[in-house]
Coordinates of N, CA and C in Angstrom, one line a residue:
A1 N 0.8 -1.2 -0.1 CA 0.0 0.0 0.0 C 0.9 1.2 0.0
P2 N 0.3 2.4 -0.4 CA 1.1 3.7 -0.3 C 1.8 3.9 1.0
S3 N 1.1 3.4 2.1 CA 1.6 3.6 3.4 C 2.9 2.8 3.7
G4 N 3.2 1.8 2.9 CA 4.3 1.0 3.1 C 3.9 -0.4 3.7
K5 N 2.6 -0.6 3.9 CA 2.2 -1.9 4.5 C 2.1 -2.9 3.4
I6 N 2.4 -4.2 3.8 CA 2.3 -5.3 2.8 C 1.4 -6.3 3.4
V7 N 0.6 -7.0 2.7 CA -0.3 -8.0 3.2 C 0.0 -9.2 2.5
F8 N 0.0 -10.3 3.2 CA 0.4 -11.7 2.5 C -0.4 -12.7 3.3
T9 N -0.4 -13.9 2.7 CA -1.1 -15.1 3.3 C -0.2 -16.2 3.4
A10 N -0.5 -17.2 4.2 CA 0.3 -18.4 4.4 C -0.5 -19.5 4.1
W11 N 0.2 -20.6 3.5 CA -0.5 -21.8 3.1 C -1.1 -22.4 4.3
R12 N -2.5 -22.7 4.2 CA -3.2 -23.2 5.2 C -3.1 -22.4 6.5
G13 N -2.9 -21.1 6.3 CA -2.7 -20.1 7.4 C -3.6 -18.9 7.2
G14 N -3.3 -17.9 8.0 CA -4.2 -16.7 8.1 C -3.6 -15.6 7.1
L15 N -4.3 -14.5 7.2 CA -3.9 -13.2 6.5 C -3.1 -12.4 7.5
Y16 N -1.9 -11.8 6.9 CA -1.0 -11.1 7.7 C -0.7 -9.7 7.2
E17 N -0.2 -8.8 8.0 CA 0.2 -7.5 7.6 C 1.5 -7.2 8.2
T18 N 2.5 -6.6 7.3 CA 3.7 -6.2 7.9 C 4.2 -5.0 7.2
N19 N 5.4 -4.5 7.6 CA 5.8 -3.1 7.0 C 6.8 -3.6 5.9
Q20 N 6.9 -2.7 4.9 CA 8.0 -3.0 3.8 C 9.4 -3.0 4.3
L21 N 9.6 -2.3 5.5 CA 11.0 -2.3 6.0 C 11.2 -3.4 7.0
G22 N 10.3 -4.3 7.1 CA 10.4 -5.5 7.9 C 9.6 -5.3 9.3
G23 N 9.9 -6.2 10.1 CA 9.2 -6.3 11.5 C 8.4 -7.5 11.6
H24 N 7.8 -7.6 12.8 CA 7.0 -8.8 13.1 C 5.6 -8.7 12.4
P25 N 5.2 -9.8 11.6 CA 3.8 -9.7 11.0 C 2.7 -9.6 12.1
R26 N 1.7 -9.0 11.8 CA 0.5 -8.9 12.5 C -0.7 -9.7 11.8
Q27 N -1.3 -10.6 12.5 CA -2.4 -11.4 11.9 C -3.6 -10.6 11.8
L28 N -4.3 -10.6 10.6 CA -5.5 -9.8 10.4 C -6.7 -10.7 10.4
L29 N -6.5 -11.9 9.8 CA -7.5 -13.0 9.8 C -6.9 -14.3 10.2
S30 N -7.6 -15.1 11.0 CA -7.1 -16.4 11.5 C -7.9 -17.5 10.8
T31 N -7.2 -18.7 10.7 CA -8.1 -19.8 10.2 C -8.3 -20.8 11.3
D32 N -8.3 -20.3 12.6 CA -8.6 -21.2 13.7 C -10.0 -21.5 13.7
S33 N -10.9 -20.7 13.1 CA -12.4 -21.0 13.1 C -12.6 -22.2 12.2
L34 N -13.9 -22.8 12.3 CA -14.3 -23.9 11.5 C -14.6 -23.4 10.1
M35 N -14.5 -22.1 9.8 CA -14.9 -21.5 8.5 C -13.9 -21.6 7.4
F36 N -12.7 -21.2 7.7 CA -11.7 -20.9 6.7 C -10.5 -22.0 6.6
H37 N -10.2 -22.3 5.4 CA -8.9 -23.0 5.2 C -7.7 -22.1 5.1
D38 N -7.8 -21.0 4.2 CA -6.9 -20.1 4.1 C -7.3 -19.0 3.2
F39 N -6.5 -18.1 2.7 CA -6.8 -16.9 1.9 C -5.8 -16.8 0.7
H40 N -6.2 -16.2 -0.4 CA -5.3 -16.1 -1.6 C -5.3 -14.7 -2.1
T41 N -4.3 -14.3 -2.8 CA -4.1 -13.1 -3.6 C -4.6 -11.9 -3.0
P42 N -4.2 -11.5 -1.8 CA -4.7 -10.3 -1.2 C -4.1 -9.1 -1.9
H43 N -4.9 -8.0 -2.1 CA -4.5 -6.8 -2.7 C -5.2 -5.6 -2.0
F44 N -4.5 -4.5 -1.8 CA -5.1 -3.3 -1.3 C -6.0 -2.7 -2.4
L45 N -7.1 -2.2 -2.1 CA -8.0 -1.4 -3.0 C -7.3 0.0 -3.1
P46 N -7.8 0.9 -3.9 CA -7.1 2.2 -4.1 C -7.1 3.1 -2.8
D47 N -7.9 2.8 -1.8 CA -7.8 3.6 -0.6 C -6.7 3.2 0.3
G48 N -5.9 2.2 0.0 CA -4.7 1.7 0.6 C -5.1 1.1 2.0
K49 N -6.4 0.8 2.3 CA -6.8 0.4 3.6 C -7.6 -1.0 3.5
T50 N -8.6 -0.9 2.5 CA -9.4 -2.1 2.3 C -8.7 -3.2 1.5
I51 N -8.8 -4.5 1.9 CA -8.1 -5.6 1.3 C -9.0 -6.5 0.6
L52 N -8.6 -6.7 -0.8 CA -9.4 -7.6 -1.6 C -8.8 -8.9 -1.6
L53 N -9.5 -10.0 -1.5 CA -8.9 -11.3 -1.4 C -9.8 -12.4 -1.8
F54 N -9.3 -13.6 -2.1 CA -10.0 -14.8 -2.3 C -10.1 -15.6 -0.9
I55 N -11.4 -15.9 -0.5 CA -11.6 -16.6 0.7 C -11.8 -18.1 0.4
H56 N -10.9 -18.9 1.0 CA -11.0 -20.4 0.8 C -11.6 -21.0 2.0
A57 N -12.9 -21.2 1.8 CA -13.7 -21.7 2.9 C -13.5 -23.2 3.0
K58 N -13.9 -23.8 4.2 CA -13.8 -25.2 4.3 C -15.0 -25.8 3.7
S59 N -15.9 -25.2 3.3 CA -17.1 -25.7 2.6 C -17.0 -24.9 1.2
D60 N -16.6 -25.7 0.1 CA -16.3 -25.1 -1.2 C -17.4 -24.1 -1.6
E61 N -18.6 -24.5 -1.4 CA -19.7 -23.6 -2.0 C -19.7 -22.3 -1.3
R62 N -19.0 -22.0 -0.2 CA -18.9 -20.8 0.6 C -17.7 -20.1 0.2
S63 N -16.8 -20.6 -0.7 CA -15.6 -20.0 -1.0 C -15.9 -18.8 -2.1
G64 N -15.0 -17.8 -2.1 CA -15.2 -16.8 -3.1 C -14.5 -15.5 -2.9
I65 N -14.8 -14.4 -3.6 CA -14.2 -13.1 -3.5 C -14.8 -12.3 -2.4
G66 N -13.9 -11.8 -1.4 CA -14.4 -10.9 -0.4 C -13.5 -9.6 -0.2
V67 N -13.8 -8.8 0.7 CA -13.1 -7.7 1.1 C -13.0 -7.6 2.6
L68 N -11.9 -7.1 3.1 CA -11.7 -6.9 4.6 C -11.6 -5.4 4.7
S69 N -12.5 -4.8 5.5 CA -12.3 -3.3 5.7 C -11.3 -3.0 6.8
D70 N -10.7 -1.9 6.8 CA -9.7 -1.5 7.8 C -10.3 -1.6 9.2
G71 N -9.6 -2.3 10.1 CA -10.1 -2.5 11.4 C -11.0 -3.6 11.6
S72 N -11.6 -4.2 10.6 CA -12.5 -5.3 10.8 C -11.8 -6.6 10.9
S73 N -12.5 -7.6 11.6 CA -11.9 -9.0 11.8 C -12.8 -9.9 11.1
V74 N -13.8 -9.4 10.4 CA -14.7 -10.4 9.6 C -14.7 -9.8 8.1
P75 N -14.4 -10.7 7.2 CA -14.4 -10.3 5.8 C -15.8 -10.3 5.3
K76 N -16.1 -9.4 4.2 CA -17.3 -9.3 3.7 C -17.3 -10.1 2.3
M77 N -18.2 -11.1 2.1 CA -18.2 -11.9 0.9 C -18.9 -11.1 -0.2
L78 N -18.3 -11.0 -1.4 CA -18.8 -10.3 -2.5 C -19.4 -11.3 -3.5
L79 N -18.7 -12.4 -3.8 CA -19.2 -13.3 -4.8 C -18.7 -14.7 -4.4
E80 N -19.7 -15.5 -4.1 CA -19.3 -16.9 -3.8 C -19.1 -17.7 -5.1
H81 N -17.9 -18.3 -5.4 CA -17.5 -19.1 -6.4 C -16.3 -19.9 -6.0
A82 N -16.5 -21.3 -6.0 CA -15.4 -22.1 -5.3 C -14.2 -22.1 -6.2
S83 N -14.3 -21.8 -7.5 CA -13.1 -22.0 -8.4 C -12.5 -20.6 -8.8
A84 N -13.0 -19.5 -8.3 CA -12.5 -18.2 -8.5 C -11.1 -18.0 -7.9
R85 N -10.1 -17.5 -8.6 CA -8.8 -17.4 -8.1 C -8.2 -16.2 -8.7
G86 N -7.0 -15.6 -8.1 CA -6.4 -14.6 -8.7 C -7.1 -13.2 -8.8
V87 N -7.8 -12.9 -7.9 CA -8.7 -11.8 -7.8 C -7.8 -10.5 -7.7
S88 N -8.2 -9.5 -8.5 CA -7.6 -8.2 -8.5 C -8.6 -7.1 -8.9
Y89 N -8.1 -5.8 -8.6 CA -8.9 -4.7 -8.9 C -8.4 -4.0 -10.2
S90 N -9.3 -3.6 -11.0 CA -9.0 -2.8 -12.3 C -9.4 -1.4 -12.1
P91 N -8.6 -0.5 -12.5 CA -9.0 0.9 -12.6 C -10.1 1.3 -13.3
T92 N -10.7 0.3 -14.0 CA -11.9 0.5 -14.8 C -13.2 0.5 -13.9
G93 N -13.0 0.0 -12.8 CA -14.1 -0.1 -11.8 C -14.5 -1.6 -11.8
H94 N -13.7 -2.6 -12.0 CA -14.0 -3.9 -12.1 C -13.1 -4.8 -11.2
L95 N -13.7 -5.9 -10.8 CA -12.8 -7.0 -10.1 C -12.7 -8.1 -11.1
L96 N -11.4 -8.6 -11.4 CA -11.0 -9.5 -12.3 C -10.7 -10.7 -11.5
Y97 N -11.0 -11.9 -12.0 CA -10.7 -13.2 -11.3 C -10.6 -14.2 -12.3
T98 N -9.9 -15.4 -11.9 CA -9.7 -16.5 -12.8 C -10.7 -17.6 -12.3
L99 N -11.3 -18.2 -13.3 CA -12.0 -19.5 -13.0 C -10.9 -20.6 -13.2
E100 N -10.4 -21.0 -12.1 CA -9.2 -22.0 -12.1 C -9.5 -23.2 -12.8
T101 N -10.7 -23.8 -12.7 CA -11.0 -25.1 -13.4 C -11.1 -24.8 -14.9
E102 N -11.3 -23.6 -15.4 CA -11.5 -23.4 -16.9 C -10.3 -22.6 -17.4
Q103 N -9.4 -22.0 -16.5 CA -8.4 -21.1 -17.0 C -8.9 -19.9 -17.8
E104 N -9.9 -19.4 -17.3 CA -10.6 -18.2 -18.0 C -10.6 -17.0 -17.0
I105 N -10.5 -15.7 -17.7 CA -10.5 -14.6 -16.8 C -11.9 -14.0 -17.0
W106 N -12.5 -13.6 -15.8 CA -13.7 -13.0 -15.7 C -13.7 -11.6 -15.1
A107 N -14.7 -10.7 -15.4 CA -14.7 -9.4 -14.6 C -16.1 -9.2 -14.1
V108 N -16.2 -8.4 -13.1 CA -17.6 -8.0 -12.6 C -17.4 -6.6 -12.1
P109 N -18.5 -5.7 -12.4 CA -18.5 -4.4 -12.0 C -18.4 -4.2 -10.4
F110 N -17.7 -3.2 -10.0 CA -17.5 -3.0 -8.6 C -17.4 -1.7 -8.1
S111 N -18.0 -1.2 -7.0 CA -17.9 0.1 -6.4 C -16.9 0.2 -5.3
T112 N -15.8 0.9 -5.4 CA -14.9 1.0 -4.2 C -15.6 1.8 -3.0
S113 N -16.6 2.7 -3.3 CA -17.2 3.5 -2.3 C -18.1 2.6 -1.5
S114 N -19.0 1.9 -2.1 CA -20.0 1.1 -1.3 C -19.4 -0.4 -1.0
L115 N -18.3 -0.7 -1.6 CA -17.8 -2.1 -1.6 C -18.9 -3.1 -1.9
E116 N -19.6 -2.9 -3.0 CA -20.5 -3.7 -3.5 C -20.4 -4.1 -5.0
L117 N -20.8 -5.2 -5.4 CA -20.8 -5.5 -6.9 C -22.0 -4.7 -7.4
T118 N -21.7 -4.1 -8.6 CA -22.8 -3.3 -9.3 C -23.2 -3.8 -10.6
G119 N -22.9 -5.1 -10.9 CA -23.3 -5.7 -12.2 C -23.1 -7.2 -12.2
S120 N -23.3 -7.8 -13.3 CA -23.1 -9.3 -13.5 C -21.7 -9.6 -14.0
P121 N -21.2 -10.7 -13.6 CA -19.9 -11.2 -14.1 C -20.0 -11.4 -15.7
F122 N -18.8 -11.2 -16.3 CA -18.7 -11.4 -17.8 C -17.2 -11.9 -18.2
Q123 N -17.1 -12.7 -19.1 CA -15.9 -13.3 -19.5 C -15.1 -12.3 -20.4
I124 N -13.8 -12.1 -20.1 CA -12.9 -11.2 -20.9 C -11.8 -11.9 -21.6
S125 N -11.5 -13.3 -21.2 CA -10.5 -14.1 -21.8 C -10.8 -15.5 -21.6
N126 N -10.7 -16.3 -22.7 CA -10.9 -17.7 -22.4 C -9.6 -18.6 -22.2
L127 N -8.5 -17.7 -22.0 CA -7.1 -18.5 -21.7 C -6.3 -17.5 -21.0
G128 N -6.2 -17.7 -19.6 CA -5.4 -16.8 -18.8 C -5.7 -17.1 -17.3
M129 N -4.8 -16.6 -16.5 CA -4.9 -16.8 -15.0 C -4.2 -15.5 -14.4
H130 N -4.6 -15.2 -13.2 CA -3.9 -14.3 -12.3 C -3.8 -12.9 -12.9
P131 N -4.9 -12.3 -13.3 CA -4.7 -10.9 -14.0 C -4.3 -9.9 -12.9
T132 N -3.6 -8.9 -13.3 CA -3.4 -7.7 -12.3 C -3.1 -6.5 -13.2
F133 N -3.1 -5.3 -12.6 CA -3.1 -4.0 -13.3 C -2.1 -3.0 -12.8
S134 N -1.6 -2.3 -13.8 CA -0.9 -1.0 -13.4 C -1.9 0.0 -13.2
E135 N -1.5 1.2 -12.6 CA -2.4 2.3 -12.4 C -3.0 2.9 -13.6
D136 N -2.3 2.8 -14.7 CA -2.8 3.4 -16.1 C -3.7 2.3 -16.8
G137 N -4.0 1.2 -16.2 CA -4.9 0.2 -16.8 C -4.2 -0.9 -17.7
L138 N -2.9 -1.0 -17.7 CA -2.3 -2.1 -18.4 C -2.4 -3.3 -17.6
M139 N -2.9 -4.5 -18.2 CA -3.1 -5.7 -17.6 C -2.0 -6.7 -17.9
V140 N -1.6 -7.4 -16.9 CA -0.6 -8.5 -17.1 C -1.3 -9.8 -16.5
Y141 N -1.0 -10.9 -17.2 CA -1.6 -12.2 -16.7 C -0.8 -13.3 -17.2
S142 N -1.0 -14.6 -16.6 CA -0.2 -15.7 -17.0 C -1.0 -16.7 -17.8
V143 N -0.4 -17.4 -18.7 CA -1.1 -18.5 -19.5 C -0.5 -19.8 -19.1
V144 N -1.3 -20.6 -18.6 CA -0.8 -22.0 -18.2 C -0.5 -22.8 -19.5
S145 N 0.8 -23.5 -19.4 CA 1.3 -24.1 -20.6 C 2.0 -25.4 -20.1
A146 N 2.2 -26.3 -21.1 CA 2.8 -27.6 -20.7 C 4.4 -27.4 -20.9
V147 N 4.8 -26.3 -21.5 CA 6.2 -26.1 -21.6 C 6.9 -25.9 -20.4
E148 N 8.3 -26.3 -20.3 CA 9.1 -26.2 -19.0 C 9.3 -24.8 -18.6
K149 N 9.7 -23.9 -19.6 CA 10.0 -22.5 -19.3 C 9.1 -21.5 -20.0
V150 N 8.9 -20.5 -19.4 CA 8.0 -19.4 -19.9 C 8.7 -18.1 -19.9
Q151 N 8.5 -17.4 -21.0 CA 9.1 -16.0 -21.2 C 8.1 -15.0 -20.8
I152 N 8.5 -14.0 -20.0 CA 7.6 -12.9 -19.6 C 7.7 -11.8 -20.6
I153 N 6.6 -11.3 -21.1 CA 6.8 -10.3 -22.2 C 5.8 -9.2 -21.9
R154 N 6.3 -7.9 -22.1 CA 5.4 -6.8 -21.9 C 4.7 -6.5 -23.3
I155 N 3.3 -6.3 -23.1 CA 2.5 -6.2 -24.3 C 1.9 -4.8 -24.3
S156 N 1.7 -4.1 -25.3 CA 1.1 -2.8 -25.3 C -0.4 -2.9 -25.3
L157 N -1.2 -1.8 -25.2 CA -2.6 -2.0 -25.2 C -3.2 -2.4 -26.5
D158 N -2.4 -2.1 -27.6 CA -3.0 -2.6 -29.0 C -2.6 -4.1 -29.2
G159 N -1.9 -4.8 -28.4 CA -1.5 -6.1 -28.5 C -0.2 -6.4 -29.1
S160 N 0.6 -5.4 -29.4 CA 1.9 -5.6 -29.9 C 2.9 -5.8 -28.9
E161 N 4.0 -6.6 -29.2 CA 5.0 -6.8 -28.2 C 5.9 -5.6 -28.0
I162 N 6.1 -5.3 -26.7 CA 7.1 -4.2 -26.4 C 8.5 -4.8 -26.2
A163 N 8.7 -5.6 -25.2 CA 9.9 -6.2 -25.0 C 9.8 -7.3 -23.9
P164 N 10.8 -8.3 -24.0 CA 10.8 -9.5 -23.0 C 11.4 -9.0 -21.8
L165 N 11.0 -9.6 -20.7 CA 11.6 -9.3 -19.4 C 12.4 -10.4 -18.9
G166 N 13.7 -10.2 -18.9 CA 14.6 -11.2 -18.4 C 14.7 -12.5 -19.3
Q167 N 15.0 -13.6 -18.7 CA 15.2 -14.9 -19.5 C 14.1 -15.8 -19.2
P168 N 13.9 -16.7 -20.0 CA 12.8 -17.8 -19.8 C 13.1 -18.5 -18.3
V169 N 12.0 -18.6 -17.7 CA 12.1 -19.3 -16.3 C 11.1 -20.4 -16.2
A170 N 11.4 -21.2 -15.3 CA 10.4 -22.4 -15.0 C 9.6 -22.1 -13.8
G171 N 8.4 -22.7 -13.9 CA 7.5 -22.6 -12.7 C 7.2 -21.2 -12.2
W172 N 6.9 -20.3 -13.2 CA 6.6 -18.9 -12.7 C 5.1 -18.7 -12.8
S173 N 4.7 -17.7 -12.0 CA 3.2 -17.4 -12.0 C 3.0 -16.1 -11.2
T174 N 1.8 -15.6 -11.2 CA 1.3 -14.4 -10.6 C 2.0 -13.2 -10.8
P175 N 2.3 -12.7 -12.1 CA 3.0 -11.5 -12.3 C 2.2 -10.3 -11.6
A176 N 2.9 -9.3 -11.1 CA 2.2 -8.1 -10.6 C 3.0 -6.9 -10.7
F177 N 2.4 -5.8 -11.2 CA 3.1 -4.4 -11.2 C 3.4 -3.9 -9.9
S178 N 4.5 -3.1 -9.7 CA 4.7 -2.3 -8.5 C 3.7 -1.1 -8.6
M179 N 3.5 -0.5 -7.4 CA 2.5 0.7 -7.4 C 2.9 1.7 -8.4
D180 N 4.3 2.0 -8.6 CA 4.6 3.0 -9.5 C 4.7 2.5 -11.0
G181 N 4.5 1.3 -11.3 CA 4.4 0.8 -12.6 C 5.8 0.6 -13.3
R182 N 6.9 0.7 -12.4 CA 8.2 0.7 -12.9 C 8.9 -0.6 -12.8
A183 N 8.2 -1.6 -12.1 CA 8.7 -2.9 -12.0 C 7.6 -3.9 -12.0
V184 N 8.1 -5.2 -12.4 CA 7.1 -6.3 -12.4 C 7.7 -7.3 -11.4
F185 N 6.8 -7.9 -10.6 CA 7.3 -9.0 -9.7 C 6.6 -10.2 -10.1
Y186 N 7.2 -11.4 -9.9 CA 6.6 -12.7 -10.2 C 7.2 -13.7 -9.2
T187 N 6.6 -14.9 -9.2 CA 7.0 -16.0 -8.4 C 7.6 -17.1 -9.3
A188 N 8.6 -17.7 -8.9 CA 9.2 -18.8 -9.7 C 9.8 -19.9 -8.7
M189 N 9.7 -21.1 -9.1 CA 10.1 -22.2 -8.3 C 11.7 -22.5 -8.7
E190 N 12.4 -22.7 -7.7 CA 13.8 -23.0 -7.8 C 14.2 -23.9 -6.7
A191 N 14.7 -25.1 -7.1 CA 15.2 -26.2 -6.2 C 14.0 -26.4 -5.2
G192 N 12.8 -26.6 -5.8 CA 11.7 -26.9 -4.9 C 11.2 -25.8 -4.0
R193 N 11.7 -24.6 -4.1 CA 11.3 -23.5 -3.3 C 10.7 -22.4 -4.2
G194 N 9.6 -21.8 -3.7 CA 9.2 -20.6 -4.4 C 9.8 -19.4 -4.0
N195 N 10.2 -18.5 -5.0 CA 10.9 -17.2 -4.7 C 10.1 -16.1 -5.4
I196 N 10.3 -14.9 -4.8 CA 9.6 -13.7 -5.5 C 10.9 -12.9 -6.2
W197 N 10.7 -12.6 -7.5 CA 11.7 -12.0 -8.3 C 11.1 -10.6 -8.7
Q198 N 12.1 -9.7 -9.0 CA 11.7 -8.4 -9.5 C 12.4 -8.1 -10.8
F199 N 11.7 -7.5 -11.8 CA 12.3 -7.0 -13.1 C 12.0 -5.5 -13.0
D200 N 13.0 -4.6 -13.2 CA 12.8 -3.2 -13.3 C 12.4 -2.8 -14.7

């Protein structure tokens, strides 16, 4: 967030907050209850306080996209969908998410002021996962493939290739722009461990 806060999740664990300079993480949501398995892809909404995330419930039909308001300990469910993943906010006023079982990207109109959905979901890509945006509306997403290594490429709004980012890598996913749009972060597997990488 602009304040320097970072939110992250733990496998089969809760939702945490820490400072970009380091320090002891503070738990925002716990999985100790009978309701939650864990949480995925947390993002700050433009206010820098409200957190958008996928809620993985212990009952699949209760899983879906939710928001956690600043100071609240109970997330608000926006859209129940067991296979929705990779949720992110678009500056066009939409929430984008992946249907993991189909590898499709869908969007749904959303109001940041009321924290309510304002329309029905619609499909925007039949091949893609984990969409995320820069502040000027440029979208980056991953395409699942059987190949061993994948090349990350910047694409312009008209669909033409701008430039590759780094070298082909194996096991990469979840690309994301930095807040200022000057860097792209992604995860990649190396020797059985997942690491976060940065391209300027």
